[in-house]
Coordinates of C-alpha atoms (C1' of nucleotides) and ligand atoms in Angstrom, one line a residue:
Chain L
M1 CA 34.9 -37.8 238.9
R2 CA 33.1 -40.3 236.8
S3 CA 30.0 -42.1 238.0
P4 CA 30.2 -45.1 240.2
S5 CA 29.3 -47.4 237.4
E6 CA 31.9 -46.0 235.1
L7 CA 34.5 -46.3 237.9
T8 CA 33.5 -49.9 238.2
T9 CA 34.5 -50.5 234.7
V10 CA 37.7 -48.5 235.0
F11 CA 38.8 -50.3 238.2
R12 CA 38.0 -53.7 236.8
S13 CA 40.0 -53.0 233.7
Q14 CA 43.0 -52.2 235.8
G15 CA 42.9 -55.4 237.7
M16 CA 41.6 -53.6 240.8
K17 CA 38.9 -55.2 242.8
L18 CA 35.5 -53.8 243.5
T19 CA 35.1 -53.9 247.3
P20 CA 32.0 -52.7 249.1
Q21 CA 34.1 -50.0 250.7
R22 CA 35.1 -48.6 247.3
Q23 CA 31.6 -48.8 245.9
L24 CA 30.3 -46.9 248.9
L25 CA 33.0 -44.2 248.6
F26 CA 32.4 -43.9 244.9
R27 CA 28.7 -43.1 245.7
L28 CA 29.5 -40.8 248.5
L29 CA 31.9 -38.8 246.4
H30 CA 30.1 -38.6 243.1
G31 CA 28.4 -35.3 242.8
N32 CA 29.5 -34.3 246.3
I33 CA 30.1 -30.5 246.3
T34 CA 31.2 -30.3 250.0
H35 CA 34.9 -30.7 249.4
P36 CA 35.2 -33.1 252.3
S37 CA 38.4 -33.9 254.2
A38 CA 39.4 -37.5 254.6
D39 CA 38.1 -37.5 258.1
A40 CA 34.7 -35.9 257.1
L41 CA 34.3 -38.5 254.4
Y42 CA 35.2 -41.2 256.9
L43 CA 32.5 -40.0 259.3
L44 CA 30.0 -40.0 256.5
A45 CA 31.0 -43.4 255.3
S46 CA 30.9 -44.8 258.8
A47 CA 27.2 -44.0 259.0
H48 CA 26.6 -46.2 256.0
M49 CA 29.1 -48.9 256.8
P50 CA 30.1 -49.1 260.4
G51 CA 33.6 -50.5 260.8
I52 CA 35.0 -49.1 257.6
S53 CA 38.5 -47.8 258.5
L54 CA 39.9 -44.4 258.1
R55 CA 42.9 -46.0 256.5
T56 CA 40.8 -47.3 253.7
V57 CA 39.2 -43.9 253.1
Y58 CA 42.7 -42.4 252.8
Q59 CA 43.8 -45.2 250.5
T60 CA 40.8 -44.8 248.2
L61 CA 41.0 -41.0 248.1
N62 CA 44.7 -41.3 247.1
D63 CA 44.0 -43.9 244.5
L64 CA 41.2 -41.8 242.9
A65 CA 43.4 -38.7 243.1
S66 CA 46.3 -40.3 241.4
M67 CA 44.0 -41.7 238.7
G68 CA 42.9 -38.1 238.1
E69 CA 39.3 -38.7 239.3
L70 CA 39.7 -36.4 242.2
Q71 CA 41.3 -33.1 242.8
Q72 CA 43.2 -32.7 246.1
L73 CA 43.0 -29.2 247.5
A74 CA 45.5 -27.9 250.0
L75 CA 43.7 -24.9 251.4
G76 CA 45.7 -24.6 254.6
T77 CA 42.9 -25.6 256.8
G78 CA 44.9 -28.3 258.5
S79 CA 43.7 -31.1 256.3
A80 CA 43.4 -31.8 252.6
R81 CA 40.1 -31.4 250.9
F82 CA 39.0 -33.7 248.0
D83 CA 37.0 -32.5 245.1
P84 CA 35.3 -34.8 242.6
N85 CA 34.8 -31.7 240.4
I86 CA 37.9 -31.9 238.2
G87 CA 36.8 -29.2 235.8
A88 CA 38.5 -25.8 235.8
H89 CA 37.2 -23.9 238.7
H90 CA 38.2 -22.1 241.8
H91 CA 37.1 -21.8 245.5
T92 CA 36.0 -19.7 248.3
I93 CA 36.8 -20.7 251.8
C94 CA 35.2 -19.3 254.9
Q95 CA 37.8 -18.4 257.4
R96 CA 35.3 -19.0 260.2
C97 CA 33.6 -22.3 259.5
G98 CA 35.9 -23.8 256.8
E99 CA 33.2 -24.2 254.2
V100 CA 34.6 -24.5 250.7
R101 CA 32.4 -23.6 247.7
D102 CA 33.1 -23.6 244.0
V103 CA 33.7 -20.4 242.1
Y104 CA 33.8 -20.0 238.3
L105 CA 35.8 -17.1 237.0
T106 CA 35.4 -15.3 233.7
G107 CA 38.3 -15.3 231.3
D108 CA 41.8 -16.4 232.1
M109 CA 44.4 -15.1 234.5
P110 CA 45.6 -11.6 234.0
A111 CA 48.8 -11.1 232.2
Y112 CA 52.0 -11.1 234.3
V113 CA 53.8 -7.9 235.1
Q114 CA 57.0 -9.7 235.3
D115 CA 58.1 -12.7 233.2
L116 CA 58.2 -15.9 235.1
A117 CA 61.9 -16.6 234.6
G118 CA 61.4 -19.8 232.7
F119 CA 58.8 -21.1 235.1
V120 CA 56.2 -23.2 233.3
V121 CA 52.7 -23.0 234.7
D122 CA 50.7 -26.3 234.9
S123 CA 47.7 -24.9 236.7
A124 CA 46.5 -21.8 238.4
A125 CA 44.5 -21.9 241.6
V126 CA 42.5 -18.9 242.9
V127 CA 41.4 -19.1 246.5
L128 CA 39.1 -16.4 247.9
H129 CA 39.4 -16.1 251.6
G130 CA 36.5 -14.5 253.5
T131 CA 33.3 -15.1 255.4
C132 CA 30.3 -17.0 254.3
A133 CA 26.7 -15.5 254.5
Q134 CA 25.8 -17.9 257.3
C135 CA 28.7 -17.1 259.5
R136 CA 28.2 -13.4 259.0
A137 CA 24.5 -13.7 260.0
G138 CA 24.8 -15.2 263.4
E139 CA 27.7 -16.2 265.6
S140 CA 25.5 -18.8 267.4
T141 CA 25.3 -21.2 264.6
A142 CA 29.0 -21.0 263.7
K143 CA 31.2 -22.7 266.2
S144 CA 34.9 -22.9 265.7
D145 CA 34.8 -26.7 265.3
N146 CA 31.9 -27.1 262.9
R147 CA 34.2 -27.8 260.1
R148 CA 32.8 -31.3 260.0
N149 CA 29.2 -30.1 259.7
N150 CA 29.8 -28.8 256.2
V151 CA 29.7 -32.3 254.8
V152 CA 26.1 -32.9 254.0
Y153 CA 25.0 -36.1 252.3
N154 CA 23.4 -34.8 249.1
K155 CA 20.1 -36.5 248.3
E156 CA 21.1 -37.3 244.7
N157 CA 23.5 -39.9 246.1
S158 CA 21.3 -41.4 248.7
T159 CA 20.7 -45.1 248.5
Chain J
M1 CA 57.9 -6.6 257.1
R2 CA 59.5 -3.5 258.6
S3 CA 63.2 -3.2 259.1
P4 CA 64.9 -4.7 262.2
S5 CA 65.4 -1.2 263.7
E6 CA 61.8 -0.3 263.2
L7 CA 60.7 -3.6 264.7
T8 CA 62.9 -2.8 267.6
T9 CA 60.8 0.3 268.3
V10 CA 57.6 -1.5 267.8
F11 CA 58.4 -4.4 270.0
R12 CA 59.7 -2.1 272.8
S13 CA 56.6 0.0 272.6
Q14 CA 54.5 -3.0 273.2
G15 CA 56.3 -4.1 276.3
M16 CA 58.0 -6.9 274.4
K17 CA 61.7 -7.6 274.9
L18 CA 64.5 -7.5 272.4
T19 CA 66.2 -10.8 272.7
P20 CA 69.2 -11.8 270.6
Q21 CA 67.1 -14.5 269.1
R22 CA 64.5 -12.0 267.9
Q23 CA 67.1 -9.6 266.6
L24 CA 68.7 -12.4 264.6
L25 CA 65.3 -13.5 263.1
F26 CA 64.4 -10.0 262.2
R27 CA 67.6 -9.7 260.3
L28 CA 67.2 -13.1 258.6
L29 CA 63.7 -12.3 257.6
H30 CA 64.0 -8.7 256.4
G31 CA 64.2 -8.7 252.6
N32 CA 64.2 -12.5 252.5
I33 CA 62.5 -13.5 249.3
T34 CA 62.8 -17.3 249.8
H35 CA 59.5 -17.8 251.6
P36 CA 61.2 -20.0 254.2
S37 CA 59.4 -22.6 256.3
A38 CA 59.8 -22.5 260.0
D39 CA 62.3 -25.3 259.8
A40 CA 64.3 -23.7 257.0
L41 CA 64.5 -20.5 258.9
Y42 CA 65.6 -22.5 262.0
L43 CA 68.4 -24.2 260.1
L44 CA 69.5 -20.8 258.8
A45 CA 69.3 -19.2 262.3
S46 CA 71.2 -22.1 263.8
A47 CA 74.2 -21.4 261.6
H48 CA 74.4 -17.9 263.2
M49 CA 73.3 -18.8 266.7
P50 CA 73.9 -22.4 267.6
G51 CA 71.5 -23.5 270.3
I52 CA 68.5 -21.4 269.2
S53 CA 65.4 -23.5 269.5
L54 CA 63.0 -24.4 266.8
R55 CA 60.3 -23.5 269.3
T56 CA 61.5 -20.0 269.5
V57 CA 61.5 -19.7 265.7
Y58 CA 57.9 -20.8 265.6
Q59 CA 57.1 -18.4 268.4
T60 CA 58.6 -15.4 266.7
L61 CA 57.1 -16.2 263.3
N62 CA 53.7 -16.5 264.9
D63 CA 54.2 -13.2 266.8
L64 CA 55.3 -11.4 263.6
A65 CA 52.4 -12.9 261.6
S66 CA 49.8 -11.9 264.2
M67 CA 51.3 -8.4 264.2
G68 CA 50.8 -8.2 260.5
E69 CA 54.5 -8.1 259.8
L70 CA 54.6 -11.5 258.1
Q71 CA 52.3 -13.2 255.7
Q72 CA 51.7 -16.9 256.3
L73 CA 51.3 -18.9 253.2
A74 CA 49.6 -22.3 253.1
L75 CA 50.7 -23.7 249.8
G76 CA 50.1 -27.3 250.6
T77 CA 53.8 -28.3 250.6
G78 CA 53.5 -29.9 254.0
S79 CA 54.7 -26.9 256.0
A80 CA 53.7 -23.3 256.2
R81 CA 55.8 -20.7 254.4
F82 CA 56.4 -17.2 255.8
D83 CA 56.7 -14.1 253.7
P84 CA 58.0 -10.7 254.9
N85 CA 56.5 -9.2 251.7
I86 CA 53.1 -8.2 252.9
G87 CA 52.2 -6.2 249.8
A88 CA 49.6 -7.5 247.3
H89 CA 51.2 -10.2 245.3
H90 CA 50.9 -13.8 244.3
H91 CA 53.1 -16.9 244.0
T92 CA 54.5 -19.6 241.8
I93 CA 55.5 -22.9 243.4
C94 CA 57.6 -25.5 241.7
Q95 CA 56.1 -28.9 242.1
R96 CA 59.5 -30.5 242.0
C97 CA 61.7 -28.5 244.3
G98 CA 59.2 -26.5 246.3
E99 CA 60.7 -23.1 245.4
V100 CA 58.3 -20.3 245.9
R101 CA 58.6 -17.0 243.9
D102 CA 56.7 -13.8 243.9
V103 CA 54.3 -13.0 241.0
Y104 CA 52.7 -9.6 240.4
L105 CA 49.5 -9.7 238.3
T106 CA 48.0 -6.9 236.3
G107 CA 44.6 -5.7 237.1
D108 CA 42.1 -7.2 239.5
M109 CA 40.4 -10.6 239.6
P110 CA 38.1 -11.4 236.8
A111 CA 34.4 -10.9 237.4
Y112 CA 32.6 -13.8 238.8
V113 CA 30.3 -15.9 236.7
Q114 CA 28.1 -16.7 239.6
D115 CA 27.3 -14.5 242.5
L116 CA 29.0 -15.5 245.7
A117 CA 25.8 -16.1 247.7
G118 CA 26.6 -13.5 250.3
F119 CA 30.2 -14.6 250.7
V120 CA 32.4 -11.6 251.5
V121 CA 35.9 -11.8 250.2
D122 CA 38.8 -10.6 252.4
S123 CA 41.7 -11.6 250.2
A124 CA 42.4 -13.4 246.9
A125 CA 45.4 -15.7 246.6
V126 CA 46.6 -16.9 243.2
V127 CA 49.0 -19.8 243.2
L128 CA 50.6 -20.9 240.0
H129 CA 51.7 -24.6 240.1
G130 CA 54.3 -25.7 237.7
T131 CA 58.0 -26.3 237.2
C132 CA 60.9 -23.9 237.6
A133 CA 63.5 -23.3 235.0
Q134 CA 66.2 -25.0 237.0
C135 CA 64.2 -28.2 237.6
R136 CA 63.3 -28.3 233.9
A137 CA 66.9 -28.0 232.9
G138 CA 68.4 -30.9 234.7
E139 CA 67.1 -33.7 236.9
S140 CA 70.5 -34.1 238.6
T141 CA 70.4 -30.8 240.5
A142 CA 66.9 -31.3 241.6
K143 CA 66.5 -33.9 244.3
S144 CA 63.1 -34.5 245.9
D145 CA 64.2 -33.3 249.2
N146 CA 66.1 -30.1 248.3
R147 CA 63.3 -28.0 249.6
R148 CA 65.6 -26.8 252.3
N149 CA 68.2 -25.6 249.7
N150 CA 66.0 -22.8 248.5
V151 CA 66.7 -20.8 251.6
V152 CA 69.7 -18.7 250.6
Y153 CA 71.0 -16.1 252.9
N154 CA 70.8 -13.0 250.9
K155 CA 73.9 -10.8 251.0
E156 CA 72.1 -7.7 251.9
N157 CA 71.3 -9.1 255.3
S158 CA 74.6 -10.6 256.1
T159 CA 76.3 -9.6 259.3
Chain W
dA1 C1' 29.8 -74.3 244.3
dC2 C1' 34.8 -74.6 245.7
dG3 C1' 39.2 -73.4 246.6
dC4 C1' 43.2 -70.5 245.2
dT5 C1' 45.5 -66.3 244.8
dC6 C1' 46.6 -61.9 245.3
dA7 C1' 44.6 -57.3 245.9
dT8 C1' 42.5 -55.0 249.7
dC9 C1' 41.2 -53.9 254.4
dT10 C1' 42.2 -52.9 259.0
dG11 C1' 44.6 -51.6 263.3
dC12 C1' 48.5 -49.9 265.0
dA13 C1' 53.0 -47.8 264.8
dA14 C1' 55.5 -44.2 263.0
dC15 C1' 56.2 -39.8 261.0
dT16 C1' 55.8 -34.6 260.0
dC17 C1' 54.4 -30.3 261.3
dA18 C1' 52.9 -27.4 264.9
dT19 C1' 51.5 -26.1 269.7
dG20 C1' 50.9 -26.5 275.1
dC21 C1' 53.4 -26.4 279.1
dG22 C1' 56.6 -25.3 282.9
dA23 C1' 61.1 -24.6 284.7
dA24 C1' 65.2 -22.0 283.7
dC25 C1' 66.7 -17.8 281.9
dA26 C1' 67.6 -13.0 280.9
dA27 C1' 66.0 -8.2 279.2
dC28 C1' 64.6 -4.3 281.2
dC29 C1' 63.7 -0.9 284.8
dA30 C1' 64.1 1.0 289.4
Chain U
dT1 C1' 72.7 -4.5 291.4
dG2 C1' 68.4 -6.8 292.2
dG3 C1' 63.7 -7.8 291.1
dT4 C1' 60.0 -8.4 287.8
dT5 C1' 58.2 -10.4 284.1
dG6 C1' 58.4 -11.6 279.4
dT7 C1' 61.1 -15.1 276.8
dT8 C1' 63.5 -19.2 275.7
dC9 C1' 64.0 -24.0 275.6
dG10 C1' 63.1 -29.0 275.9
dC11 C1' 59.8 -32.1 276.0
dA12 C1' 55.2 -33.8 275.8
dT13 C1' 51.2 -33.6 273.2
dG14 C1' 48.1 -33.1 269.2
dA15 C1' 46.4 -33.3 264.3
dG16 C1' 46.9 -35.2 259.9
dT17 C1' 48.8 -38.7 257.1
dT18 C1' 51.4 -42.8 255.7
dG19 C1' 54.1 -47.4 256.5
dC20 C1' 53.5 -51.9 257.7
dA21 C1' 51.9 -56.7 258.1
dG22 C1' 48.5 -60.0 259.2
dA23 C1' 43.7 -61.0 258.3
dT24 C1' 40.2 -60.8 254.9
dG25 C1' 37.7 -61.5 250.8
dA26 C1' 36.9 -60.4 245.5
dG27 C1' 37.6 -62.5 241.3
dC28 C1' 38.8 -66.4 238.7
dG29 C1' 39.6 -71.2 237.1
dT30 C1' 37.9 -75.5 237.9
Ligands
LIG1 MN1 35.5 -27.5 243.9
LIG2 MN1 55.8 -13.6 248.4
LIG3 ZN1 31.3 -19.8 257.3
LIG4 ZN1 62.1 -26.4 240.9

DNA sequence: ACGCTCATCTGCAACTCATGCGAACAACCA
DNA sequence: TGGTTGTTCGCATGAGTTGCAGATGAGCGT
């Protein structure tokens, strides 16, 4: 995803308005490596702008995704995850706490044993399911519903 | 997934009952390569046993999945897909019609550029997003909601 | 600065997919 | 055949997401 100031230019050039809600979400998403869900981002945004609506968060996430500024990940955790890192990379997901982290693989996909019967591949997604170090260390810190905890406001984006 | 007769033995040995609903679903799933959703399987089952409930289909799919007889795929198409093929393999998914097909890859995953920071991998899933041959051929045959059509009762399992 | 206009925001209803629940049912065994 | 108990079914509920329409306000021309 491009920087908030670059997005400012892009949005203006498309006749779109620069609302405080959008500006906040731009800042919260830029450089965010937590792969937040819409709800997680909503909680985070609410701390900075009480009253912002979940609907607006969804709206903005969808806008950014359809503009190609965000990648939408469907990892089967119940809710979609959004990723401002739109470069080629893959993910690990902890089956216990839901944390998603980036993984960069060497080389390309292996060759196919069978031909794909005319199927044309647009993109390949590799998802490594497993358990993160923190969850393996202690059960006490890893509750079943701490999926929201993995959204940590990274200092770089702080006001 | 094991054969219906094998599952009969397994279920009985676990104190579970062999209802007609379960027997039908065993037959409809065995060798089924369409990766049906619960709803798609429900529609198929309803043709053979009018009155069977969607709830029972979900129940049986979950039972089989937790017994390790089925693989549950979260491909982000809106609903979970169930796969009686529990061997190591991967999938293509057509972004237009939702068709899911098996893909077998040569060799193992590429080595990781970065270490996984203590993350222990249980399984790796590769999903190739793209467009199937049929959808590329003609728009006319590929409506947006023909996701249900991809469940074809394969002759081998016919009564 | 002011007012106009139209994109946006917000709250709520609706929708899809999946599960919880309890009464009716029926497979299995004695 | 009758009783026990797992199963089925219908409906309510829940999570996640989108549709909708009135209120709001950003951007622009004056
Ligand atoms: Mn990522
Ligand atoms: Mn498969
Ligand atoms: Zn974890
Ligand atoms: Zn297709």
